[in-house]
Amino acid sequence: MAFLFVVSAGAISAPPAISMPRAGTDTLPDPRDPFYDAISEATTRFGIPAAWIRAVIRVESGGDPRAVSPVGAMGLMQVMPSTWAALTARHGLGRDPFDTRANILAGTAYLRELIDRYADLSTALAAYNAGPGRVDAWRARRRPLPTETVAYVTRITPLIGAPGGMWIAAMPIPAAPSWRAAGLFAQRNGDANPVSTNAPASHDIATPASPSVVATPVRRDGLFVPLSGS
């Protein structure tokens, strides 16, 4: 069971900007994309480059709007029911989690929140797959990331234009305590166990994102570190 924590707007400072992938047409929606309108709206509302949204769709569902995972994640961006309920109430997305527009907006809003929480794209992607609780445990040196999550981030980063030749860090240096490290995200049931290789982790949500914060180049001091010579 997921629990949502309500935090007043004045309780935390404004989230930092993140690094942006190198400039290029992939940061904009592709008119040939069947999901062009929804991706364009999501990019505008949440400041996430179109290439990032397309990459998540490709890896999460293979572009199938009716996809359902073994653990119940739904639609193009594989949003869990509890997360969907919170997001549709917050953003007015309607009742159908399989609606193309609604699902893309929900998944993008959730990714925005994770990016704002961790200020690092690769770490945010790991949390999108394994859940914030599992990533926080990894950052605190309590548990390794699931093998599926490592493979997930390794697969998705080239699709968003992140630098290649990256490798998973065996153990991160814990970040200094900050508002991002506070218990704003509730631990999911699935955080207690490794993520199944064929079952995306639930995408639970907490504090509202700041759509006005525009995404900026992927930081190189997060989940992955360069290979020797890269």
PDB file of C-alpha atoms in Angstrom:
ATOM      1  CA  MET A   1       0.000   0.000   0.000  1.00  0.00           C
ATOM      2  CA  ALA A   2       1.339   3.399  -0.918  1.00  0.00           C
ATOM      3  CA  PHE A   3       0.890   6.433   1.281  1.00  0.00           C
ATOM      4  CA  LEU A   4       0.960  10.010   0.045  1.00  0.00           C
ATOM      5  CA  PHE A   5       2.465  12.781   2.159  1.00  0.00           C
ATOM      6  CA  VAL A   6       1.175  16.326   1.782  1.00  0.00           C
ATOM      7  CA  VAL A   7       3.835  18.998   2.135  1.00  0.00           C
ATOM      8  CA  SER A   8       3.016  22.681   2.137  1.00  0.00           C
ATOM      9  CA  ALA A   9       4.480  24.784  -0.647  1.00  0.00           C
ATOM     10  CA  GLY A  10       6.538  26.808   1.829  1.00  0.00           C
ATOM     11  CA  ALA A  11       8.040  23.777   3.533  1.00  0.00           C
ATOM     12  CA  ILE A  12      10.723  23.221   0.920  1.00  0.00           C
ATOM     13  CA  SER A  13      12.855  25.428  -1.226  1.00  0.00           C
ATOM     14  CA  ALA A  14      12.567  25.567  -4.999  1.00  0.00           C
ATOM     15  CA  PRO A  15      14.117  22.477  -6.641  1.00  0.00           C
ATOM     16  CA  PRO A  16      17.342  22.915  -8.595  1.00  0.00           C
ATOM     17  CA  ALA A  17      17.497  22.710 -12.358  1.00  0.00           C
ATOM     18  CA  ILE A  18      18.875  19.554 -13.911  1.00  0.00           C
ATOM     19  CA  SER A  19      21.299  19.183 -16.756  1.00  0.00           C
ATOM     20  CA  MET A  20      20.007  19.069 -20.301  1.00  0.00           C
ATOM     21  CA  PRO A  21      21.009  16.675 -23.077  1.00  0.00           C
ATOM     22  CA  ARG A  22      22.987  18.201 -25.887  1.00  0.00           C
ATOM     23  CA  ALA A  23      20.868  20.477 -28.028  1.00  0.00           C
ATOM     24  CA  GLY A  24      19.189  18.885 -31.001  1.00  0.00           C
ATOM     25  CA  THR A  25      15.895  18.091 -32.654  1.00  0.00           C
ATOM     26  CA  ASP A  26      15.343  15.128 -30.321  1.00  0.00           C
ATOM     27  CA  THR A  27      14.493  17.550 -27.521  1.00  0.00           C
ATOM     28  CA  LEU A  28      11.347  18.524 -29.461  1.00  0.00           C
ATOM     29  CA  PRO A  29       8.324  16.375 -30.376  1.00  0.00           C
ATOM     30  CA  ASP A  30       8.534  14.614 -33.734  1.00  0.00           C
ATOM     31  CA  PRO A  31       5.467  15.394 -35.895  1.00  0.00           C
ATOM     32  CA  ARG A  32       5.689  11.851 -37.300  1.00  0.00           C
ATOM     33  CA  ASP A  33       5.255  10.367 -33.827  1.00  0.00           C
ATOM     34  CA  PRO A  34       1.756   8.875 -33.352  1.00  0.00           C
ATOM     35  CA  PHE A  35       1.798  10.373 -29.860  1.00  0.00           C
ATOM     36  CA  TYR A  36       2.988  13.782 -31.048  1.00  0.00           C
ATOM     37  CA  ASP A  37       0.194  15.858 -29.527  1.00  0.00           C
ATOM     38  CA  ALA A  38       0.395  14.250 -26.095  1.00  0.00           C
ATOM     39  CA  ILE A  39       4.192  14.363 -25.974  1.00  0.00           C
ATOM     40  CA  SER A  40       4.168  17.990 -27.072  1.00  0.00           C
ATOM     41  CA  GLU A  41       1.764  18.876 -24.275  1.00  0.00           C
ATOM     42  CA  ALA A  42       3.773  16.910 -21.707  1.00  0.00           C
ATOM     43  CA  THR A  43       6.997  18.614 -22.789  1.00  0.00           C
ATOM     44  CA  THR A  44       5.391  22.026 -22.438  1.00  0.00           C
ATOM     45  CA  ARG A  45       3.738  21.336 -19.084  1.00  0.00           C
ATOM     46  CA  PHE A  46       6.560  19.539 -17.322  1.00  0.00           C
ATOM     47  CA  GLY A  47       9.741  20.698 -19.047  1.00  0.00           C
ATOM     48  CA  ILE A  48      10.850  17.186 -20.011  1.00  0.00           C
ATOM     49  CA  PRO A  49      12.466  16.830 -23.473  1.00  0.00           C
ATOM     50  CA  ALA A  50      10.444  14.808 -25.958  1.00  0.00           C
ATOM     51  CA  ALA A  51      13.307  12.358 -26.464  1.00  0.00           C
ATOM     52  CA  TRP A  52      13.186  11.423 -22.795  1.00  0.00           C
ATOM     53  CA  ILE A  53       9.438  10.793 -22.938  1.00  0.00           C
ATOM     54  CA  ARG A  54       9.749   8.696 -26.104  1.00  0.00           C
ATOM     55  CA  ALA A  55      12.550   6.673 -24.512  1.00  0.00           C
ATOM     56  CA  VAL A  56      10.469   5.842 -21.448  1.00  0.00           C
ATOM     57  CA  ILE A  57       7.532   4.833 -23.640  1.00  0.00           C
ATOM     58  CA  ARG A  58       9.751   2.613 -25.781  1.00  0.00           C
ATOM     59  CA  VAL A  59      11.373   0.819 -22.856  1.00  0.00           C
ATOM     60  CA  GLU A  60       8.318   0.626 -20.606  1.00  0.00           C
ATOM     61  CA  SER A  61       5.619  -0.518 -23.033  1.00  0.00           C
ATOM     62  CA  GLY A  62       7.097  -0.754 -26.521  1.00  0.00           C
ATOM     63  CA  GLY A  63       4.532   1.828 -27.592  1.00  0.00           C
ATOM     64  CA  ASP A  64       1.490  -0.270 -26.642  1.00  0.00           C
ATOM     65  CA  PRO A  65      -1.201   1.983 -25.111  1.00  0.00           C
ATOM     66  CA  ARG A  66      -3.007  -1.062 -23.662  1.00  0.00           C
ATOM     67  CA  ALA A  67       0.047  -2.640 -22.046  1.00  0.00           C
ATOM     68  CA  VAL A  68      -0.403  -4.041 -18.535  1.00  0.00           C
ATOM     69  CA  SER A  69       2.519  -5.437 -16.552  1.00  0.00           C
ATOM     70  CA  PRO A  70       2.317  -8.472 -14.242  1.00  0.00           C
ATOM     71  CA  VAL A  71       2.233  -6.080 -11.271  1.00  0.00           C
ATOM     72  CA  GLY A  72      -0.519  -3.920 -12.759  1.00  0.00           C
ATOM     73  CA  ALA A  73       1.398  -1.006 -14.274  1.00  0.00           C
ATOM     74  CA  MET A  74      -0.713   0.501 -17.033  1.00  0.00           C
ATOM     75  CA  GLY A  75      -0.394   2.039 -20.451  1.00  0.00           C
ATOM     76  CA  LEU A  76       2.377   3.624 -22.465  1.00  0.00           C
ATOM     77  CA  MET A  77       4.418   4.798 -19.488  1.00  0.00           C
ATOM     78  CA  GLN A  78       3.425   1.928 -17.164  1.00  0.00           C
ATOM     79  CA  VAL A  79       1.896   3.944 -14.342  1.00  0.00           C
ATOM     80  CA  MET A  80       0.719   2.043 -11.275  1.00  0.00           C
ATOM     81  CA  PRO A  81      -2.918   2.409 -10.143  1.00  0.00           C
ATOM     82  CA  SER A  82      -2.084   4.243  -6.904  1.00  0.00           C
ATOM     83  CA  THR A  83       0.129   6.692  -8.757  1.00  0.00           C
ATOM     84  CA  TRP A  84      -2.477   7.179 -11.457  1.00  0.00           C
ATOM     85  CA  ALA A  85      -5.140   7.993  -8.861  1.00  0.00           C
ATOM     86  CA  ALA A  86      -2.965  10.675  -7.276  1.00  0.00           C
ATOM     87  CA  LEU A  87      -1.879  12.173 -10.581  1.00  0.00           C
ATOM     88  CA  THR A  88      -5.292  12.314 -12.191  1.00  0.00           C
ATOM     89  CA  ALA A  89      -6.689  14.020  -9.099  1.00  0.00           C
ATOM     90  CA  ARG A  90      -3.857  16.533  -9.150  1.00  0.00           C
ATOM     91  CA  HIS A  91      -3.713  17.250 -12.869  1.00  0.00           C
ATOM     92  CA  GLY A  92      -7.268  16.500 -13.995  1.00  0.00           C
ATOM     93  CA  LEU A  93      -6.343  13.651 -16.351  1.00  0.00           C
ATOM     94  CA  GLY A  94      -9.718  11.941 -16.430  1.00  0.00           C
ATOM     95  CA  ARG A  95     -10.747   8.407 -15.532  1.00  0.00           C
ATOM     96  CA  ASP A  96      -9.026   6.292 -18.174  1.00  0.00           C
ATOM     97  CA  PRO A  97      -5.378   5.439 -17.385  1.00  0.00           C
ATOM     98  CA  PHE A  98      -5.038   3.883 -20.845  1.00  0.00           C
ATOM     99  CA  ASP A  99      -5.939   7.111 -22.596  1.00  0.00           C
ATOM    100  CA  THR A 100      -2.834   8.067 -24.581  1.00  0.00           C
ATOM    101  CA  ARG A 101      -2.752  11.709 -23.541  1.00  0.00           C
ATOM    102  CA  ALA A 102      -3.575  11.053 -19.899  1.00  0.00           C
ATOM    103  CA  ASN A 103      -1.021   8.275 -19.502  1.00  0.00           C
ATOM    104  CA  ILE A 104       1.790  10.263 -21.104  1.00  0.00           C
ATOM    105  CA  LEU A 105       1.023  13.280 -18.935  1.00  0.00           C
ATOM    106  CA  ALA A 106       0.931  11.100 -15.819  1.00  0.00           C
ATOM    107  CA  GLY A 107       4.218   9.359 -16.551  1.00  0.00           C
ATOM    108  CA  THR A 108       5.926  12.614 -17.472  1.00  0.00           C
ATOM    109  CA  ALA A 109       4.660  14.349 -14.332  1.00  0.00           C
ATOM    110  CA  TYR A 110       6.039  11.500 -12.244  1.00  0.00           C
ATOM    111  CA  LEU A 111       9.408  11.588 -14.002  1.00  0.00           C
ATOM    112  CA  ARG A 112       9.527  15.359 -13.442  1.00  0.00           C
ATOM    113  CA  GLU A 113       9.018  14.840  -9.716  1.00  0.00           C
ATOM    114  CA  LEU A 114      11.773  12.252  -9.521  1.00  0.00           C
ATOM    115  CA  ILE A 115      14.171  14.513 -11.409  1.00  0.00           C
ATOM    116  CA  ASP A 116      13.367  17.373  -9.055  1.00  0.00           C
ATOM    117  CA  ARG A 117      13.870  15.067  -6.074  1.00  0.00           C
ATOM    118  CA  TYR A 118      17.268  13.686  -7.079  1.00  0.00           C
ATOM    119  CA  ALA A 119      18.586  16.451  -9.383  1.00  0.00           C
ATOM    120  CA  ASP A 120      20.165  13.692 -11.462  1.00  0.00           C
ATOM    121  CA  LEU A 121      18.554  12.043 -14.479  1.00  0.00           C
ATOM    122  CA  SER A 122      20.054   8.567 -14.182  1.00  0.00           C
ATOM    123  CA  THR A 123      19.095   8.340 -10.509  1.00  0.00           C
ATOM    124  CA  ALA A 124      15.585   9.525 -11.343  1.00  0.00           C
ATOM    125  CA  LEU A 125      15.272   6.836 -14.008  1.00  0.00           C
ATOM    126  CA  ALA A 126      16.372   4.213 -11.494  1.00  0.00           C
ATOM    127  CA  ALA A 127      13.655   5.431  -9.132  1.00  0.00           C
ATOM    128  CA  TYR A 128      11.100   5.340 -11.957  1.00  0.00           C
ATOM    129  CA  ASN A 129      11.881   1.646 -12.333  1.00  0.00           C
ATOM    130  CA  ALA A 130      12.617   0.473  -8.792  1.00  0.00           C
ATOM    131  CA  GLY A 131      10.856   3.115  -6.721  1.00  0.00           C
ATOM    132  CA  PRO A 132      12.232   5.988  -4.632  1.00  0.00           C
ATOM    133  CA  GLY A 133      12.448   3.854  -1.492  1.00  0.00           C
ATOM    134  CA  ARG A 134      14.789   1.361  -3.129  1.00  0.00           C
ATOM    135  CA  VAL A 135      16.943   4.097  -4.637  1.00  0.00           C
ATOM    136  CA  ASP A 136      17.148   5.913  -1.303  1.00  0.00           C
ATOM    137  CA  ALA A 137      18.322   2.681   0.330  1.00  0.00           C
ATOM    138  CA  TRP A 138      20.972   2.307  -2.379  1.00  0.00           C
ATOM    139  CA  ARG A 139      22.152   5.874  -1.884  1.00  0.00           C
ATOM    140  CA  ALA A 140      22.349   5.275   1.863  1.00  0.00           C
ATOM    141  CA  ARG A 141      24.547   2.193   1.240  1.00  0.00           C
ATOM    142  CA  ARG A 142      21.955  -0.145   2.691  1.00  0.00           C
ATOM    143  CA  ARG A 143      21.034  -2.179  -0.401  1.00  0.00           C
ATOM    144  CA  PRO A 144      22.229  -2.646  -3.977  1.00  0.00           C
ATOM    145  CA  LEU A 145      19.988  -1.741  -6.853  1.00  0.00           C
ATOM    146  CA  PRO A 146      18.104  -4.615  -8.497  1.00  0.00           C
ATOM    147  CA  THR A 147      19.794  -6.083 -11.555  1.00  0.00           C
ATOM    148  CA  GLU A 148      16.732  -5.162 -13.598  1.00  0.00           C
ATOM    149  CA  THR A 149      17.085  -1.518 -12.614  1.00  0.00           C
ATOM    150  CA  VAL A 150      20.741  -1.397 -13.617  1.00  0.00           C
ATOM    151  CA  ALA A 151      19.820  -2.926 -16.983  1.00  0.00           C
ATOM    152  CA  TYR A 152      16.875  -0.533 -17.339  1.00  0.00           C
ATOM    153  CA  VAL A 153      18.971   2.602 -16.875  1.00  0.00           C
ATOM    154  CA  THR A 154      21.765   1.210 -19.044  1.00  0.00           C
ATOM    155  CA  ARG A 155      19.256   0.590 -21.824  1.00  0.00           C
ATOM    156  CA  ILE A 156      17.394   3.875 -21.606  1.00  0.00           C
ATOM    157  CA  THR A 157      20.250   6.384 -21.274  1.00  0.00           C
ATOM    158  CA  PRO A 158      21.496   6.039 -24.881  1.00  0.00           C
ATOM    159  CA  LEU A 159      17.945   6.643 -26.095  1.00  0.00           C
ATOM    160  CA  ILE A 160      17.811  10.032 -24.400  1.00  0.00           C
ATOM    161  CA  GLY A 161      21.172  11.201 -25.682  1.00  0.00           C
ATOM    162  CA  ALA A 162      23.073  10.681 -22.441  1.00  0.00           C
ATOM    163  CA  PRO A 163      26.835  10.096 -22.790  1.00  0.00           C
ATOM    164  CA  GLY A 164      27.708   6.510 -23.683  1.00  0.00           C
ATOM    165  CA  GLY A 165      30.342   4.273 -22.127  1.00  0.00           C
ATOM    166  CA  MET A 166      28.854   4.440 -18.642  1.00  0.00           C
ATOM    167  CA  TRP A 167      28.977   1.902 -15.866  1.00  0.00           C
ATOM    168  CA  ILE A 168      27.038   1.381 -12.683  1.00  0.00           C
ATOM    169  CA  ALA A 169      28.742   2.706  -9.561  1.00  0.00           C
ATOM    170  CA  ALA A 170      29.304  -0.043  -7.023  1.00  0.00           C
ATOM    171  CA  MET A 171      28.402   2.251  -4.149  1.00  0.00           C
ATOM    172  CA  PRO A 172      27.462   5.918  -4.311  1.00  0.00           C
ATOM    173  CA  ILE A 173      28.734   8.651  -2.033  1.00  0.00           C
ATOM    174  CA  PRO A 174      25.690   9.703  -0.033  1.00  0.00           C
ATOM    175  CA  ALA A 175      24.562  13.216  -0.770  1.00  0.00           C
ATOM    176  CA  ALA A 176      24.446  15.782   1.997  1.00  0.00           C
ATOM    177  CA  PRO A 177      21.031  15.927   3.692  1.00  0.00           C
ATOM    178  CA  SER A 178      18.637  18.204   1.874  1.00  0.00           C
ATOM    179  CA  TRP A 179      14.950  18.594   1.119  1.00  0.00           C
ATOM    180  CA  ARG A 180      15.362  15.953  -1.599  1.00  0.00           C
ATOM    181  CA  ALA A 181      16.533  13.416   0.969  1.00  0.00           C
ATOM    182  CA  ALA A 182      13.567  14.002   3.266  1.00  0.00           C
ATOM    183  CA  GLY A 183      10.868  11.369   3.569  1.00  0.00           C
ATOM    184  CA  LEU A 184       8.570  12.900   1.000  1.00  0.00           C
ATOM    185  CA  PHE A 185       8.130   9.647  -0.889  1.00  0.00           C
ATOM    186  CA  ALA A 186       6.518   6.715   0.864  1.00  0.00           C
ATOM    187  CA  GLN A 187       8.149   3.314   0.532  1.00  0.00           C
ATOM    188  CA  ARG A 188       6.245   1.029  -1.788  1.00  0.00           C
ATOM    189  CA  ASN A 189       5.483  -2.565  -0.960  1.00  0.00           C
ATOM    190  CA  GLY A 190       7.786  -3.598  -3.786  1.00  0.00           C
ATOM    191  CA  ASP A 191      10.743  -1.674  -2.341  1.00  0.00           C
ATOM    192  CA  ALA A 192      11.357  -4.472   0.126  1.00  0.00           C
ATOM    193  CA  ASN A 193      12.117  -7.011  -2.583  1.00  0.00           C
ATOM    194  CA  PRO A 194      14.166  -7.076  -5.774  1.00  0.00           C
ATOM    195  CA  VAL A 195      12.236  -6.027  -8.844  1.00  0.00           C
ATOM    196  CA  SER A 196      11.228  -8.845 -11.157  1.00  0.00           C
ATOM    197  CA  THR A 197      12.939  -8.734 -14.521  1.00  0.00           C
ATOM    198  CA  ASN A 198       9.573  -8.852 -16.258  1.00  0.00           C
ATOM    199  CA  ALA A 199       7.572  -6.676 -13.877  1.00  0.00           C
ATOM    200  CA  PRO A 200       8.254  -2.930 -13.800  1.00  0.00           C
ATOM    201  CA  ALA A 201       8.158  -1.519 -10.285  1.00  0.00           C
ATOM    202  CA  SER A 202       5.221   0.632  -9.292  1.00  0.00           C
ATOM    203  CA  HIS A 203       5.587   4.339  -9.905  1.00  0.00           C
ATOM    204  CA  ASP A 204       4.383   5.959  -6.701  1.00  0.00           C
ATOM    205  CA  ILE A 205       4.293   9.688  -6.225  1.00  0.00           C
ATOM    206  CA  ALA A 206       4.495  12.292  -3.529  1.00  0.00           C
ATOM    207  CA  THR A 207       5.076  16.043  -3.674  1.00  0.00           C
ATOM    208  CA  PRO A 208       3.959  18.113  -6.673  1.00  0.00           C
ATOM    209  CA  ALA A 209       6.519  18.850  -9.349  1.00  0.00           C
ATOM    210  CA  SER A 210       7.520  22.302 -10.495  1.00  0.00           C
ATOM    211  CA  PRO A 211       6.661  22.447 -14.215  1.00  0.00           C
ATOM    212  CA  SER A 212       8.374  25.813 -14.495  1.00  0.00           C
ATOM    213  CA  VAL A 213      11.779  24.264 -13.864  1.00  0.00           C
ATOM    214  CA  VAL A 214      13.213  23.559 -17.292  1.00  0.00           C
ATOM    215  CA  ALA A 215      15.330  20.467 -17.678  1.00  0.00           C
ATOM    216  CA  THR A 216      19.003  21.098 -18.359  1.00  0.00           C
ATOM    217  CA  PRO A 217      22.527  18.387 -19.526  1.00  0.00           C
ATOM    218  CA  VAL A 218      22.657  15.156 -17.664  1.00  0.00           C
ATOM    219  CA  ARG A 219      24.983  15.370 -14.673  1.00  0.00           C
ATOM    220  CA  ARG A 220      27.848  12.904 -14.695  1.00  0.00           C
ATOM    221  CA  ASP A 221      28.075  12.495 -10.912  1.00  0.00           C
ATOM    222  CA  GLY A 222      24.962  10.438 -10.340  1.00  0.00           C
ATOM    223  CA  LEU A 223      24.047   6.808 -10.812  1.00  0.00           C
ATOM    224  CA  PHE A 224      26.615   6.100 -13.519  1.00  0.00           C
ATOM    225  CA  VAL A 225      30.281   6.991 -13.798  1.00  0.00           C
ATOM    226  CA  PRO A 226      32.351   7.057 -17.021  1.00  0.00           C
ATOM    227  CA  LEU A 227      34.366   4.032 -18.039  1.00  0.00           C
ATOM    228  CA  SER A 228      38.105   4.441 -18.040  1.00  0.00           C
ATOM    229  CA  GLY A 229      39.128   6.431 -21.079  1.00  0.00           C
ATOM    230  CA  SER A 230      35.612   7.682 -21.861  1.00  0.00           C
TER     231      SER A 230
END
